[in-house]
Short mmCIF file of C-alpha atoms in Angstrom, two decimals:
data_model
loop_
_atom_site.label_atom_id
_atom_site.label_comp_id
_atom_site.label_asym_id
_atom_site.label_seq_id
_atom_site.Cartn_x
_atom_site.Cartn_y
_atom_site.Cartn_z
CA MET A 291 77.76 42.61 77.56
CA LYS A 292 75.74 43.02 74.37
CA SER A 293 74.48 40.47 71.90
CA ILE A 294 72.97 40.12 68.45
CA ASN A 295 70.63 37.21 67.79
CA THR A 296 69.21 36.12 64.45
CA GLU A 297 67.55 33.00 63.14
CA ILE A 298 66.06 31.67 59.94
CA ILE A 299 64.29 28.53 58.72
CA ILE A 300 65.92 26.86 55.71
CA GLU A 301 64.08 24.29 53.60
CA ALA A 302 67.04 21.92 53.34
CA THR A 303 68.61 19.15 55.37
CA LYS A 304 70.84 19.97 58.30
CA ALA A 305 73.70 18.25 56.44
CA THR A 306 73.25 20.55 53.42
CA VAL A 307 73.21 23.69 55.58
CA TRP A 308 76.27 22.53 57.53
CA GLN A 309 78.18 21.74 54.33
CA VAL A 310 77.54 25.23 52.92
CA LEU A 311 78.23 26.96 56.25
CA THR A 312 81.58 25.22 56.74
CA ASN A 313 82.79 25.38 53.13
CA PHE A 314 84.75 28.59 53.65
CA LYS A 315 86.28 28.59 50.15
CA GLU A 316 82.82 29.24 48.67
CA TYR A 317 81.81 32.17 50.91
CA SER A 318 82.71 34.75 48.27
CA ASN A 319 80.19 33.13 45.90
CA TRP A 320 77.14 33.59 48.12
CA ASN A 321 77.84 35.48 51.35
CA PRO A 322 77.21 39.25 51.28
CA PHE A 323 78.51 39.84 54.83
CA ILE A 324 81.37 37.44 55.58
CA ILE A 325 83.05 37.74 52.23
CA SER A 326 85.96 35.43 53.00
CA ILE A 327 87.26 33.01 55.58
CA GLU A 328 90.72 31.51 55.37
CA GLY A 329 91.56 28.57 57.57
CA HIS A 330 90.07 25.24 58.52
CA CYS A 331 86.89 24.54 60.43
CA VAL A 332 88.53 22.56 63.23
CA LEU A 333 88.69 23.13 66.98
CA ASP A 334 91.45 25.51 68.19
CA SER A 335 92.40 26.66 64.69
CA LYS A 336 92.83 30.33 63.83
CA LEU A 337 90.82 31.86 61.01
CA SER A 338 91.26 35.00 58.98
CA ILE A 339 87.81 36.47 58.38
CA THR A 340 86.87 39.43 56.20
CA ILE A 341 83.49 41.02 56.81
CA LYS A 342 81.90 43.82 54.82
CA PRO A 343 78.90 45.43 56.50
CA GLU A 344 76.53 47.11 54.03
CA GLY A 345 77.66 50.68 53.55
CA GLY A 346 80.74 50.07 55.68
CA LYS A 347 84.40 49.33 55.21
CA GLY A 348 85.72 45.80 55.08
CA MET A 349 87.37 44.53 58.23
CA VAL A 350 89.67 41.57 58.83
CA PHE A 351 89.93 39.78 62.16
CA LYS A 352 91.59 36.57 63.27
CA PRO A 353 89.46 34.59 65.72
CA LYS A 354 90.03 31.11 67.11
CA ILE A 355 87.48 28.29 66.80
CA ILE A 356 86.49 27.44 70.38
CA LYS A 357 83.72 24.90 69.76
CA TYR A 358 83.09 22.52 66.89
CA GLU A 359 80.36 19.86 66.86
CA SER A 360 79.81 18.58 63.33
CA ALA A 361 76.37 19.43 61.91
CA GLU A 362 75.36 21.01 65.24
CA GLU A 363 77.34 24.07 66.23
CA PHE A 364 80.54 25.99 65.84
CA ARG A 365 81.86 29.07 67.58
CA TRP A 366 84.79 31.37 67.25
CA LEU A 367 86.18 33.96 69.62
CA GLY A 368 87.70 37.17 68.32
CA ARG A 369 89.57 39.67 70.44
CA PHE A 370 90.74 43.22 69.97
CA LEU A 371 94.37 43.34 71.17
CA VAL A 372 94.07 41.56 74.52
CA PRO A 373 91.25 39.80 76.40
CA ASN A 374 88.47 41.91 77.93
CA ILE A 375 88.95 44.99 75.75
CA PHE A 376 86.47 43.98 73.02
CA ASP A 377 85.77 40.26 72.64
CA GLY A 378 83.21 38.77 70.27
CA GLU A 379 82.00 35.19 70.47
CA HIS A 380 80.27 34.22 67.21
CA ILE A 381 77.93 31.22 67.31
CA PHE A 382 76.25 29.20 64.57
CA GLU A 383 73.75 26.54 65.68
CA LEU A 384 71.69 24.18 63.53
CA HIS A 385 68.48 22.47 64.63
CA ALA A 386 66.59 19.95 62.50
CA LEU A 387 62.88 20.81 62.38
CA GLY A 388 62.10 17.90 60.07
CA PRO A 389 63.88 15.82 57.42
CA ASN A 390 64.27 18.79 55.03
CA ARG A 391 63.89 21.74 57.36
CA THR A 392 66.63 23.36 59.42
CA GLN A 393 66.72 26.26 61.82
CA LEU A 394 69.90 28.33 61.76
CA ILE A 395 70.65 30.47 64.78
CA GLN A 396 73.44 32.96 64.24
CA ARG A 397 74.41 35.11 67.19
CA GLU A 398 77.28 37.01 68.68
CA THR A 399 77.98 38.08 72.23
CA PHE A 400 80.30 41.00 72.86
CA CYS A 401 82.04 41.73 76.14
CA GLY A 402 84.88 43.94 77.34
CA ILE A 403 85.45 47.53 78.41
CA LEU A 404 85.02 49.00 74.91
CA VAL A 405 81.66 47.32 74.21
CA PRO A 406 79.46 50.28 75.21
CA LEU A 407 81.42 52.59 72.93
CA VAL A 408 81.98 50.27 69.96
CA PHE A 409 78.61 48.46 69.95
CA LYS A 410 76.73 51.70 69.18
CA LYS A 411 78.75 52.00 65.98
CA ILE A 412 78.81 48.38 64.82
CA GLY A 413 75.66 46.87 66.35
CA PRO A 414 73.04 47.94 63.77
CA SER A 415 75.20 47.15 60.71
CA THR A 416 76.27 43.81 62.20
CA GLN A 417 72.63 42.86 62.82
CA LEU A 418 71.80 43.71 59.18
CA GLY A 419 74.87 41.75 58.04
CA PHE A 420 73.78 38.64 59.95
CA GLU A 421 70.28 38.90 58.48
CA ALA A 422 71.61 39.35 54.92
CA MET A 423 73.93 36.37 55.39
CA ASN A 424 71.08 34.24 56.76
CA LEU A 425 68.89 35.03 53.73
CA ALA A 426 71.74 34.34 51.29
CA LEU A 427 72.51 31.04 53.06
CA LYS A 428 68.83 30.07 52.86
CA GLU A 429 68.68 30.82 49.12
CA HIS A 430 71.96 29.02 48.42
CA CYS A 431 71.01 25.90 50.41
CA GLU A 432 67.49 25.72 49.00
CA LYS A 433 68.82 25.98 45.43
CA GLN A 434 71.23 23.10 46.11
CA HIS A 435 68.60 21.03 47.84
CA HIS A 436 65.83 21.24 45.23
#
């Protein structure tokens, strides 16, 4: 198992951050990494997600939302072909640090027999993608909030 963990502090309310994070139709306007999500942010629904790592090719995958707690956390699970080949569980968590201050934790855990092989190729660019997305989310939320 391998994982990527990132976090950022956003000077905006948790509600503002959640609204931006779950408004998939607007991702193309601010998100440099996850350039589109089609589907609805509800438990057990399937999404169609397009990511574009910097310097890499775009990739589409179709995960299922496996946890949804409004303004707290949501997770999706993506699989390559069948379970336990290459699974990725993507997690967004929000924590209020004050009335207008929110911590975003964005992480992904990978497991399956292809992880050692695939992670070497995608790990560094995925980490950079998460960090770029976090910064863009921060800027977008702080612009809306102020």
